Coordinates of C-alpha atoms and ligand atoms in Angstrom, one line a residue:
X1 CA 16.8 -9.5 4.6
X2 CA 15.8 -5.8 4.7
X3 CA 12.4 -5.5 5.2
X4 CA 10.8 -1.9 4.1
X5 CA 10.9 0.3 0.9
X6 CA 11.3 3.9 2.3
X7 CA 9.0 6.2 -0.1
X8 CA 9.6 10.0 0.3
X9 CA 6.6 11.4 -1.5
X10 CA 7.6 15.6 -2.1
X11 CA 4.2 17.0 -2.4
X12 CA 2.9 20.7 -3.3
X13 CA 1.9 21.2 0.5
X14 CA 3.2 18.6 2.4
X15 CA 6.6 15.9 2.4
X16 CA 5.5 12.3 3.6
X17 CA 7.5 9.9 4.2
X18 CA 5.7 6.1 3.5
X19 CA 7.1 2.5 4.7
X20 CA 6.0 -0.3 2.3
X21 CA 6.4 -4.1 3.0
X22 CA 7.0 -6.5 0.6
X23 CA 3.3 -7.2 -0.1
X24 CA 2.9 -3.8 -0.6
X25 CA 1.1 -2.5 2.4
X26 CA 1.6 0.8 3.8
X27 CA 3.3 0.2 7.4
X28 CA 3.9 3.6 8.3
X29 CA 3.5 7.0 7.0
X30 CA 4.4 10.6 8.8
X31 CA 4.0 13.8 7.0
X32 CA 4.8 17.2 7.5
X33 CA 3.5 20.8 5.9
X34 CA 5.8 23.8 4.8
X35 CA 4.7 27.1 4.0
X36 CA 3.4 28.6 0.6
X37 CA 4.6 32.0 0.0
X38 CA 2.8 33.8 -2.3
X39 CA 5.1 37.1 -3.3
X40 CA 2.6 39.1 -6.2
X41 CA -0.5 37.5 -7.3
X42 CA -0.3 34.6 -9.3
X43 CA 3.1 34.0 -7.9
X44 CA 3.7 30.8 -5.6
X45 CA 7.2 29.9 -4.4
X46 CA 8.7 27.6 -1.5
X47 CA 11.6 27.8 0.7
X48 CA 13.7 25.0 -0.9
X49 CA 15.5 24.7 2.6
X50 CA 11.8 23.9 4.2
X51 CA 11.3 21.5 1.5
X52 CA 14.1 19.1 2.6
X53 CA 14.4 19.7 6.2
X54 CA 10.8 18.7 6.5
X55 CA 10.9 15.7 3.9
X56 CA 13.7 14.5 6.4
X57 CA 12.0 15.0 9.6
X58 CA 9.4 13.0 7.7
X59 CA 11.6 10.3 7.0
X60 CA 13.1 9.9 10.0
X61 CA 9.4 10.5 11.6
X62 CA 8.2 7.3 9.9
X63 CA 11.4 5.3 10.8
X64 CA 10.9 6.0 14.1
X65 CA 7.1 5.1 14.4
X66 CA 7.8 1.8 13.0
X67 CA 11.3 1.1 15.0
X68 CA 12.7 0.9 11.6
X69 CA 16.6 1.2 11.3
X70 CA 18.6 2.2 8.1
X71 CA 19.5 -1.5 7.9
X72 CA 15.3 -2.0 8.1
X73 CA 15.4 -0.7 4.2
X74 CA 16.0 -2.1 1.0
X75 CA 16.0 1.1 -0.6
X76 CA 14.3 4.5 -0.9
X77 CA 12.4 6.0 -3.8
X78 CA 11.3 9.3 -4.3
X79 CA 8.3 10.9 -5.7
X80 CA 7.8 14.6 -6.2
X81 CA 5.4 18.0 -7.2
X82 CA 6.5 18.1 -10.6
X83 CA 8.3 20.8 -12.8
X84 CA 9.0 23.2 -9.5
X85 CA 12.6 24.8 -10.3
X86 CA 15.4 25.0 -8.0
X87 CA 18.9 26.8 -8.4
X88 CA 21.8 26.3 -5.3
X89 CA 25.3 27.1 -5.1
X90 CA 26.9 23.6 -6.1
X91 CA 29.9 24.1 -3.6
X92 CA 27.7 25.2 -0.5
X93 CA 24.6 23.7 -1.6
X94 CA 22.6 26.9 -0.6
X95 CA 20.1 27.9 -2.8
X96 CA 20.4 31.6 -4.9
X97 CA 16.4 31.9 -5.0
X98 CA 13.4 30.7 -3.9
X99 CA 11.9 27.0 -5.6
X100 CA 9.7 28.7 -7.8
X101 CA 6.4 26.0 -7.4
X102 CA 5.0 24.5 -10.8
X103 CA 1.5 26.8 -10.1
X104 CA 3.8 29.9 -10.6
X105 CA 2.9 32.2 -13.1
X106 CA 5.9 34.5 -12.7
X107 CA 7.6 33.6 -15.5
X108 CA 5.0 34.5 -18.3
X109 CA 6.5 37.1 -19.7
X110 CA 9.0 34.4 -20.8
X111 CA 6.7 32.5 -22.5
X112 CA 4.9 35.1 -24.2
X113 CA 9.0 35.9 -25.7
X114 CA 9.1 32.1 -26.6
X115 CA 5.6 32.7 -28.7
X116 CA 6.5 36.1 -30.2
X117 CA 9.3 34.3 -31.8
X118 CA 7.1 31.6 -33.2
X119 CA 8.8 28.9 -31.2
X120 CA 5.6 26.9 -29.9
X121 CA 5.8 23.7 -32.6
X122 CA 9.6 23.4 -32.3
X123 CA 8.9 23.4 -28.6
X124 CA 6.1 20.9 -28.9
X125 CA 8.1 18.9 -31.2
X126 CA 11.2 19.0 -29.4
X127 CA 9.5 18.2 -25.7
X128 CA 6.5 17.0 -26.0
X129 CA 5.1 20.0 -23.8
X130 CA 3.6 23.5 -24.8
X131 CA 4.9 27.2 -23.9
X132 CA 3.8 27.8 -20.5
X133 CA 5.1 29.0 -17.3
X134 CA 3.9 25.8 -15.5
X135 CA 6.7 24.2 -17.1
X136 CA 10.7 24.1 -15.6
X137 CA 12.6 26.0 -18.0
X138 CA 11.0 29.2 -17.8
X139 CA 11.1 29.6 -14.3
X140 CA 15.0 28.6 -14.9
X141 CA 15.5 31.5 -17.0
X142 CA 13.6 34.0 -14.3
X143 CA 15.6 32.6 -11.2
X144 CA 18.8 33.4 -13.8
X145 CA 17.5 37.0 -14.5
X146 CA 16.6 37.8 -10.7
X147 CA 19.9 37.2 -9.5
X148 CA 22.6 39.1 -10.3
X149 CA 25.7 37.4 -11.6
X150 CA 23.6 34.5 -12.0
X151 CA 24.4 34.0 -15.3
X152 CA 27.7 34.0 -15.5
X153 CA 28.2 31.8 -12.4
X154 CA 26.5 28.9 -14.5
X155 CA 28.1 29.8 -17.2
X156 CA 30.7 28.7 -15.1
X157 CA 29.4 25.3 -13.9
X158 CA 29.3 27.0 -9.8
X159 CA 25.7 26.9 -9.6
X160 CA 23.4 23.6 -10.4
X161 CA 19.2 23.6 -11.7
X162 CA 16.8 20.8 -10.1
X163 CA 13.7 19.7 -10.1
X164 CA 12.5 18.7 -5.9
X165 CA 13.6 15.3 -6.9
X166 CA 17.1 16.6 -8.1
X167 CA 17.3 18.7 -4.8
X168 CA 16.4 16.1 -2.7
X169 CA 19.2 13.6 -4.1
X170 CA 21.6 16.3 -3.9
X171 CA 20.8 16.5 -0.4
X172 CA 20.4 13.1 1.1
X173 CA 24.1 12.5 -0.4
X174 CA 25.5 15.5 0.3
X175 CA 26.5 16.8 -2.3
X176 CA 28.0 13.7 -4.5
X177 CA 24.8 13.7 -6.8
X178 CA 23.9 15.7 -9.3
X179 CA 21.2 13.7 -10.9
X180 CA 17.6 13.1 -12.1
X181 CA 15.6 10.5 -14.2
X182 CA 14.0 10.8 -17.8
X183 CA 10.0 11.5 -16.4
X184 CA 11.1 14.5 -15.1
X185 CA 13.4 15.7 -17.3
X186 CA 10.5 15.4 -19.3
X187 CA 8.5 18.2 -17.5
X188 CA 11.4 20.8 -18.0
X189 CA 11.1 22.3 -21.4
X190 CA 14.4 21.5 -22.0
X191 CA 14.6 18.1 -22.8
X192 CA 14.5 16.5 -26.1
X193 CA 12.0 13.1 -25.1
X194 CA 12.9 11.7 -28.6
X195 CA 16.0 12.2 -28.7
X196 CA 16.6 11.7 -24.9
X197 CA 19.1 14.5 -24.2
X198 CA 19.0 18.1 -22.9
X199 CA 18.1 19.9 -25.9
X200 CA 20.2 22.4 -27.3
X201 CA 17.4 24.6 -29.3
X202 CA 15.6 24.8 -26.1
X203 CA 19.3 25.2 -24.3
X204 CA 19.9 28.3 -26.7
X205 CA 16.4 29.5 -26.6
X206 CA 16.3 29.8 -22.8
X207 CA 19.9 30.8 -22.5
X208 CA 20.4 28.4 -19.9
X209 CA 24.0 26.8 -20.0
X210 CA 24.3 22.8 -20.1
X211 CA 26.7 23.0 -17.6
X212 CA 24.1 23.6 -15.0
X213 CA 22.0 20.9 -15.6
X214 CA 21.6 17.1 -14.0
X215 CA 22.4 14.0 -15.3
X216 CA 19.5 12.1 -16.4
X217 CA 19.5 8.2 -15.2
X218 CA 16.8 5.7 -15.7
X219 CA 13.9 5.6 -13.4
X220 CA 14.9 2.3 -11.4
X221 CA 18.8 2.0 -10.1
X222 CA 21.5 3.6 -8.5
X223 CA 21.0 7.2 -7.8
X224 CA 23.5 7.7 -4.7
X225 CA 24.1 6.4 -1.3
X226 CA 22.4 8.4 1.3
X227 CA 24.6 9.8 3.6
X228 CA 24.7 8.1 6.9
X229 CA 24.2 10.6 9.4
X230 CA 20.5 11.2 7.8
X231 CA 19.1 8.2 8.3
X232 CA 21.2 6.4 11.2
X233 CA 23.0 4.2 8.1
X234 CA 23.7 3.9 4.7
X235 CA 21.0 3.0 2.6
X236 CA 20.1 4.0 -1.3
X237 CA 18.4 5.6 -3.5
X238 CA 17.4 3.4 -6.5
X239 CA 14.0 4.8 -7.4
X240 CA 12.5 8.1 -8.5
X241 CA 9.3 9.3 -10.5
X242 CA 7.3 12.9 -11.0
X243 CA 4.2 12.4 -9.1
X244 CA 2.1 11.6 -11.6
X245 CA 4.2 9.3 -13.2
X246 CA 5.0 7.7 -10.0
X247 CA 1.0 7.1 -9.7
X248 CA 1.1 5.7 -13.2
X249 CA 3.2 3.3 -12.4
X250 CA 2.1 2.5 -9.2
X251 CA -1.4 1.6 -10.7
X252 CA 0.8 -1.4 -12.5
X253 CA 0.0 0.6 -15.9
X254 CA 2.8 -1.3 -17.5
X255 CA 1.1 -1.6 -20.9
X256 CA 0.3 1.0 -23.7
X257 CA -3.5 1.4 -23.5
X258 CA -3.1 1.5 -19.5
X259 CA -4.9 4.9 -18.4
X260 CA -5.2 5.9 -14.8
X261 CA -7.2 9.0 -13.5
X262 CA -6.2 10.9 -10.4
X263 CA -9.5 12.8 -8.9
X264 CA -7.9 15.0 -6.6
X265 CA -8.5 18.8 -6.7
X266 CA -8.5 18.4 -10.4
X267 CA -8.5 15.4 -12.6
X268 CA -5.0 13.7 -13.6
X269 CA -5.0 11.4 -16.3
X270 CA -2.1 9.2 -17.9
X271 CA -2.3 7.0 -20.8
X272 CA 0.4 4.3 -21.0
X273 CA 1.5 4.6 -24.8
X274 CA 4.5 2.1 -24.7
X275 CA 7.8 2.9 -26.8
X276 CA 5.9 5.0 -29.4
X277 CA 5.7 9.1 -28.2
X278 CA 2.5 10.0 -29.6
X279 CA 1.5 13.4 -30.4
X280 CA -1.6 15.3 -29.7
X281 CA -4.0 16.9 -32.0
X282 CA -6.2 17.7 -29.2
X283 CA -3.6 19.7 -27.0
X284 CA -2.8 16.7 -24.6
X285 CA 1.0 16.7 -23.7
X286 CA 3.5 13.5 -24.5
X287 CA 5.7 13.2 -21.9
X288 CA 8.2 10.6 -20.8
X289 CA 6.4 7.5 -18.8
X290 CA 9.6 6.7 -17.5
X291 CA 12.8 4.5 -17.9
X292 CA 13.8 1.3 -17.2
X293 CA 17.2 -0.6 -18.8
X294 CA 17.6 2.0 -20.8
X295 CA 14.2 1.4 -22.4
X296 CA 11.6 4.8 -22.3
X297 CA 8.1 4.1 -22.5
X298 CA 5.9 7.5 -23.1
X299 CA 2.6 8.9 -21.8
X300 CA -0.1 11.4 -23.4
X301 CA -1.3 13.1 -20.3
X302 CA -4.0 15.5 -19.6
X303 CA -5.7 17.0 -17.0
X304 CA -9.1 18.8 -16.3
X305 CA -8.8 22.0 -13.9
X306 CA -12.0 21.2 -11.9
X307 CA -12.7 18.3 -10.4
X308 CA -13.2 18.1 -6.7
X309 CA -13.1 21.4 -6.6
X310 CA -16.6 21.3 -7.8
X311 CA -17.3 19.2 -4.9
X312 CA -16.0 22.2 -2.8
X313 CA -18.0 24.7 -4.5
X314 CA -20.8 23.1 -3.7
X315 CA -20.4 22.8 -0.3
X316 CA -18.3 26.0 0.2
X317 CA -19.6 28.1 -2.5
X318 CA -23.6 27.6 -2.5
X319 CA -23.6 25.7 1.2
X320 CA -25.6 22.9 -0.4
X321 CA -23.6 20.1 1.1
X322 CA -21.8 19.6 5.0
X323 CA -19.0 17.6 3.7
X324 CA -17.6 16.5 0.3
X325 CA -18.5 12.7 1.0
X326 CA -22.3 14.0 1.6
X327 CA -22.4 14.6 -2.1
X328 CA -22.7 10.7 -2.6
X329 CA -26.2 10.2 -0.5
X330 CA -27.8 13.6 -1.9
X331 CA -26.8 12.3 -5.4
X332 CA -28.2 9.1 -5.1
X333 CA -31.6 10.5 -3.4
X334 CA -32.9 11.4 -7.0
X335 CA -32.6 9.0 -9.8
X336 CA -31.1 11.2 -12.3
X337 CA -30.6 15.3 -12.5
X338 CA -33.7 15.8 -14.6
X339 CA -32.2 17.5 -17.5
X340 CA -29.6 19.4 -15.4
X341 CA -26.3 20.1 -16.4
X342 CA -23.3 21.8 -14.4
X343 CA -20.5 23.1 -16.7
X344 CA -17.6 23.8 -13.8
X345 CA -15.7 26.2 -16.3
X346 CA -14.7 28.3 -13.4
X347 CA -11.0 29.2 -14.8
X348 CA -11.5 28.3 -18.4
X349 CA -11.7 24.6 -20.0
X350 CA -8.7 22.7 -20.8
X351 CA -8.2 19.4 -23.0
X352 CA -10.0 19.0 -25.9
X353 CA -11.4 22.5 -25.7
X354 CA -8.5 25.0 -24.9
X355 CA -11.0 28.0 -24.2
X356 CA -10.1 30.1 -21.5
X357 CA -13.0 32.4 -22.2
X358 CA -15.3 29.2 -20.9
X359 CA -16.7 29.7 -17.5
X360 CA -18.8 28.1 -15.3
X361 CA -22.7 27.1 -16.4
X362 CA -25.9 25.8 -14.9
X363 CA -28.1 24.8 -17.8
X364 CA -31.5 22.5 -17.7
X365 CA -32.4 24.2 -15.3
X366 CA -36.9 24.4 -14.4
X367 CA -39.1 24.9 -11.5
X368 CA -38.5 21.7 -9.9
X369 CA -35.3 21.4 -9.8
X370 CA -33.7 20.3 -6.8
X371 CA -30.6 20.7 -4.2
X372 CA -30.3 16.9 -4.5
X373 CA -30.1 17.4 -8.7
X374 CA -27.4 19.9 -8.6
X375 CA -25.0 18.2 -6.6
X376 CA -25.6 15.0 -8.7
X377 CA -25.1 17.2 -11.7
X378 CA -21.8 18.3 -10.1
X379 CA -20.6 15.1 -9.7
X380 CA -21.7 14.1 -13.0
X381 CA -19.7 17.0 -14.4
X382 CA -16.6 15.3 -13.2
X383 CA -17.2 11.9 -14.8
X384 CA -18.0 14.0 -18.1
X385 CA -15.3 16.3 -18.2
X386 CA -12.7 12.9 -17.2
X387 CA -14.5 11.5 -20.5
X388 CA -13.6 14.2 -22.3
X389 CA -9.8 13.9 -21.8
X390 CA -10.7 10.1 -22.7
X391 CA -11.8 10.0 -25.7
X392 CA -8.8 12.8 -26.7
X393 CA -6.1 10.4 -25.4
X394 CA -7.9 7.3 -27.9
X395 CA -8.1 9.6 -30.5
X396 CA -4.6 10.6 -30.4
X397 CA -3.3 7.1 -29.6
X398 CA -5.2 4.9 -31.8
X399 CA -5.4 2.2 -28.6
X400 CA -8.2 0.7 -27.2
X401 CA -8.6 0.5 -23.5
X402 CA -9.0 -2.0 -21.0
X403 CA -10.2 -0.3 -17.9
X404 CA -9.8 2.8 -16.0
X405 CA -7.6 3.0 -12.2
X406 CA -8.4 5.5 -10.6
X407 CA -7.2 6.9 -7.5
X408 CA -6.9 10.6 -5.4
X409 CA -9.8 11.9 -2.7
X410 CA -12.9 12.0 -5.0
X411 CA -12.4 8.3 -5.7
X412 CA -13.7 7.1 -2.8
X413 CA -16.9 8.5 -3.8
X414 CA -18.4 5.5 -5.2
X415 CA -21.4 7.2 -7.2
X416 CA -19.0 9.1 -8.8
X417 CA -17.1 5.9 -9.9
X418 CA -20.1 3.8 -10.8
X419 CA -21.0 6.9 -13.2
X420 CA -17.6 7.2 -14.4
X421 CA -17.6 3.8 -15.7
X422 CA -21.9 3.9 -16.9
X423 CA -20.5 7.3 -19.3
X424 CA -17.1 5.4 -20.8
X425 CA -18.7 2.3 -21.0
X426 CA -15.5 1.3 -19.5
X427 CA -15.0 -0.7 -15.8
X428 CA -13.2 1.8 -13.7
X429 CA -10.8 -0.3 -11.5
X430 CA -9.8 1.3 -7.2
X431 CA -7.1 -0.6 -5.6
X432 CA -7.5 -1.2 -1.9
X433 CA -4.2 1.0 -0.8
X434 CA -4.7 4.2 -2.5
X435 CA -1.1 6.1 -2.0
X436 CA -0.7 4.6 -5.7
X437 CA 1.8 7.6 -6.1
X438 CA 3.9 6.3 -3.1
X439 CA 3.9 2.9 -4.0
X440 CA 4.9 3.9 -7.7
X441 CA 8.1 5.3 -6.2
X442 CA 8.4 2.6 -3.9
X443 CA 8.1 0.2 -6.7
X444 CA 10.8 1.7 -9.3
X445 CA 13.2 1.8 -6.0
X446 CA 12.1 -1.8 -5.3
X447 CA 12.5 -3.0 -8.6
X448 CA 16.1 -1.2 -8.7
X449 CA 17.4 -3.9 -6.1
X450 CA 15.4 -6.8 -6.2
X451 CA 13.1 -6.4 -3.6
X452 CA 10.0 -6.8 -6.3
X453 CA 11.6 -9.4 -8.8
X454 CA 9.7 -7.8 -11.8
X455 CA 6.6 -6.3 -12.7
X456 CA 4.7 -9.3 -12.3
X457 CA 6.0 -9.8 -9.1
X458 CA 4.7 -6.3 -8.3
X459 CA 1.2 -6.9 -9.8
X460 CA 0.8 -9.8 -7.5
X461 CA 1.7 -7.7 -4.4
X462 CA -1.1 -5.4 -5.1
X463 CA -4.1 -6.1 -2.8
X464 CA -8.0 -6.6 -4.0
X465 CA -9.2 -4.2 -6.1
X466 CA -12.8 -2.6 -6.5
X467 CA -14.3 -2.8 -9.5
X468 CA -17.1 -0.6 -11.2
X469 CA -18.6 -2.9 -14.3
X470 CA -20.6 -0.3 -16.8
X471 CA -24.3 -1.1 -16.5
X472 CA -26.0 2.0 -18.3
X473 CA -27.4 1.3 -21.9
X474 CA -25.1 2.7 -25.0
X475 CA -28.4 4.5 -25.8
X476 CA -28.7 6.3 -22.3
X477 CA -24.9 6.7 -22.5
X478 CA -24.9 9.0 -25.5
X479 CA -28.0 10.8 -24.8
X480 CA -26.6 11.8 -21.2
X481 CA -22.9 12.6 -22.7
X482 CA -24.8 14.7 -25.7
X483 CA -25.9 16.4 -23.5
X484 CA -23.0 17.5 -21.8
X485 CA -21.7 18.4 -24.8
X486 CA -24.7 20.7 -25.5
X487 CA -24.0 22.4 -22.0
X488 CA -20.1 22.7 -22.7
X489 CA -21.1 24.7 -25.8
X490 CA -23.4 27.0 -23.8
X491 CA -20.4 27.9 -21.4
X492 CA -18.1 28.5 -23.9
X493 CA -16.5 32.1 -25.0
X494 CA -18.6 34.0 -22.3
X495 CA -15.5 36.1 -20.5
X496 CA -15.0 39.1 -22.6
Ligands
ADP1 P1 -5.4 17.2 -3.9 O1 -4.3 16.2 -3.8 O2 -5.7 17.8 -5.2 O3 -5.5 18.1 -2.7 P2 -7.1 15.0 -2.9 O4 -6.7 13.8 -3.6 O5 -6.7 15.1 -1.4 O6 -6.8 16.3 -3.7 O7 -8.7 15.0 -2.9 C1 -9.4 16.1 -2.4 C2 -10.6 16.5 -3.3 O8 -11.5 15.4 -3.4 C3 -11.3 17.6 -2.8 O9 -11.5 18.6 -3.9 C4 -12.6 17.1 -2.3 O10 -13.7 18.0 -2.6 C5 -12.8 15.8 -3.1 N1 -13.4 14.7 -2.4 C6 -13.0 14.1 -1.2 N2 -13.8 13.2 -0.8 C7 -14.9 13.2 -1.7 C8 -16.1 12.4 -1.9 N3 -16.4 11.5 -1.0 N4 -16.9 12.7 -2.9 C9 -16.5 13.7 -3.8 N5 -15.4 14.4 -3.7 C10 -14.6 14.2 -2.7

């Protein structure tokens, strides 16, 4: 009986590599960075090469740290930095261009072509998504334009697209696979999520030939066999998940109404909205969940900018804090902010708001106020601004909600969560092992061969939880989130 789940979580800065038992506890975990190469401002791009040769390292770095052999694992499962294009030579498997990284803004002028031609509600009809350069298909086109002959080559089927999770498969067999999975498909801006194919308006808008693309498979099941010399055996790859939908389904948010919220440098937040694809009125994306036996379940997603970067402001920025966790004890010196409000609006606001003129605002502000009342109010401001996206997501919806799961570094922060559930009037739920986005990929791989017998089976291998029950009056509830709202205004349209 094989005893581990192998996760290989494909991060933005790092690769780690996870071990999971079969109650779900993390046996062993190795990690390694790879560099960020920023060519022109506002361009990011990684060495697609880097990527995989340290994800393996990692793997085999975890393996070895736990005395685990290929024969050890039931499976593997991949999680990865989302929407990051890669292009490679399908016969060499060497890349024609750097990854260009999901940040990257280097494909903007491609976007601002897709809006001149009044494409953005076929696009948002089509894939859920909206024309920007954070998005797959874009970047596609660029890495098409920037290399010459490109075009023609996969025209002619010689060169393949991935996403990290593509290029990773590819990889770890070799060369047989050619595949991906519907969530991140979904993040490509090329794929229809209703219709669940590669779209051809997108296809024809992009210029990007069909013959270049993956297949797309469920989320759970065969994906390939990794090849033995990688891992010291044969072992496969049955599970794979963007990151964020990975965490999703890692937090067991199996039902529609299920909502989890990453605080990491920014807030990530995915609602659960079952079969039905719901569309946004309040510019929240609708992306594929992810799929299982052929059935798709969707997601509205949205995310605020700043978060914990706040948190880092305030200790980087104005030096009023050592360390991020010392926000906790200075916010809980004073027993509220005394009127003050911090508006982190530092690139803009995003969900519900769209207003890129918004920047950052202190407001409330008298004689008395304190060091110990702004970095409360900057914590507050995350709980607020995570409220925000909230309320858009059960607007657009029509569900009610449960509870909130939350997980990422600014979670631990237990202030912050007991205010995040007093402001949604809503009990915020933290499970005990907190690589939710891991486990997520473990799960979908475990799932894919038995390991986990069902999702119920998964729920039950998920340790305590901590929860936050709501204990602030409705009345004090509105008042406080009134006047966040009144702040928000203040900061709004300022950048001329
Ligand atoms: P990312 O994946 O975006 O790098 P992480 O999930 O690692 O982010 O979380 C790091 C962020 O969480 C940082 O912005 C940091 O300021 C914030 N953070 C970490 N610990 C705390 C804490 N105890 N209280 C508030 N914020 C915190």
């Amino acid at each position: 009986m094989s005893r581990y789940i192998l996760a290989l979580d494909q991060g933005t800065t790092s690769s780690r590599a996870l071990l999971f038992d079969h109650e779900g506890a993390v046996v062993g975990l190795d990690q390694y960075e790879f560099s960020q190469s920023f060519p022109q401002p506002g361009w990011v791009e990684h060495d697609p090469e880097e990527i995989w040769q340290s994800q393996l390292r990692a793997a085999r770095g975890v393996m070895a740290q736990v005395g685990a052999k290929a024969s050890d694992l039931a499976a593997v499962g991949i999680t990865n930095q989302r929407e990051t294009a890669v292009v490679w030579e399908r016969e060499s498997g060497r890349p024609i261009y750097p990854a260009i990284v999901w940040q990257s803004r280097q494909s903007m002028a491609i976007c601002d072509d897709l809006r001149e031609r009044g494409l953005e509600e076929e696009v948002k009809r089509r894939t859920g998504l909206v024309v920007d350069a954070y998005f797959s298909g874009t970047k596609v086109r660029f890495i098409l334009d920037a290399v010459d002959g490109a075009q023609q080559r996969a025209e002619a089927g010689e060169l393949c697209f991935g996403t990290v999770d593509t290029w990773l498969l590819y990889n770890l067999t070799k060369g047989r696979v050619h595949a991906t999975e519907y969530s991140n498909a979904s993040r490509t801006l090329l794929y229809n999520i209703h219709e669940r194919d590669w779209d051809d308006f997108m296809l024809s808008a992009l210029n990007i030939p069909r013959a270049m693309l993956p297949e797309v498979r469920d989320s759970s099941g065969e994906f390939g066999i990794v090849a033995s010399e990688w891992l010291g055996g044969e072992v496969s790859v049955t599970g794979i998940a963007g990151d964020q939908q990975a965490a999703l389904f890692g937090q067991g948010c199996f039902e529609s109404g299920r909502l989890k919220n990453t605080y990491g440098t920014g807030c990530f937040l995915l609602m659960n909205t079952g079969n039905e694809a719901a569309t946004s009125e309040s510019g929240l994306l609708t992306t594929i969940a992810w799929g299982i036996g052929g059935e798709v379940e969707y997601a509205l997603e949205g995310s605020v900018f700043v978060a914990g970067a706040a948190v880092q402001w305030l200790r980087d920025g104005l030096g009023l804090i050592e360390d991020a966790a010392q926000s906790e004890e200075l916010a809980r010196s004073v027993p509220d902010t005394g009127g003050v409000y911090l508006v982190p609006a530092f690139t803009g606001l995003g969900a519900p708001y769209w207003d890129e003129r918004a920047r950052g605002a202190m407001v409330g502000l008298t004689r008395g106020t304190t060091r110990e009342q702004i970095v409360r109010a900057g914590l507050e401001s995350i709980a607020f601004s995570s409220r925000d996206v909230v309320d858009a997501m059960v607007n657009d919806a029509g569900l009610s909600l449960d509870c909130l799961r939350v997980d990422g570094g600014a979670c631990q922060n237990d202030f912050l969560m007991q205010f995040q559930a007093d402001i949604l009037g809503l009990s915020v739920e933290r499970p005990a092992v907190l690589e939710v986005t891991a486990m997520g990929a473990a799960a979908l791989a475990g799932l894919g061969v038995g390991f986990w017998r069902d999702r119920a089976d998964l729920e039950a291998s998920k340790g305590p939880t901590t929860l936050f029950e709501p204990a602030m009056s409705a009345a004090k509830r509105d008042s406080l989130y009134r006047g966040w709202q009144r702040a928000v205004e203040r900061s709004r349209d300022w950048a001329e």
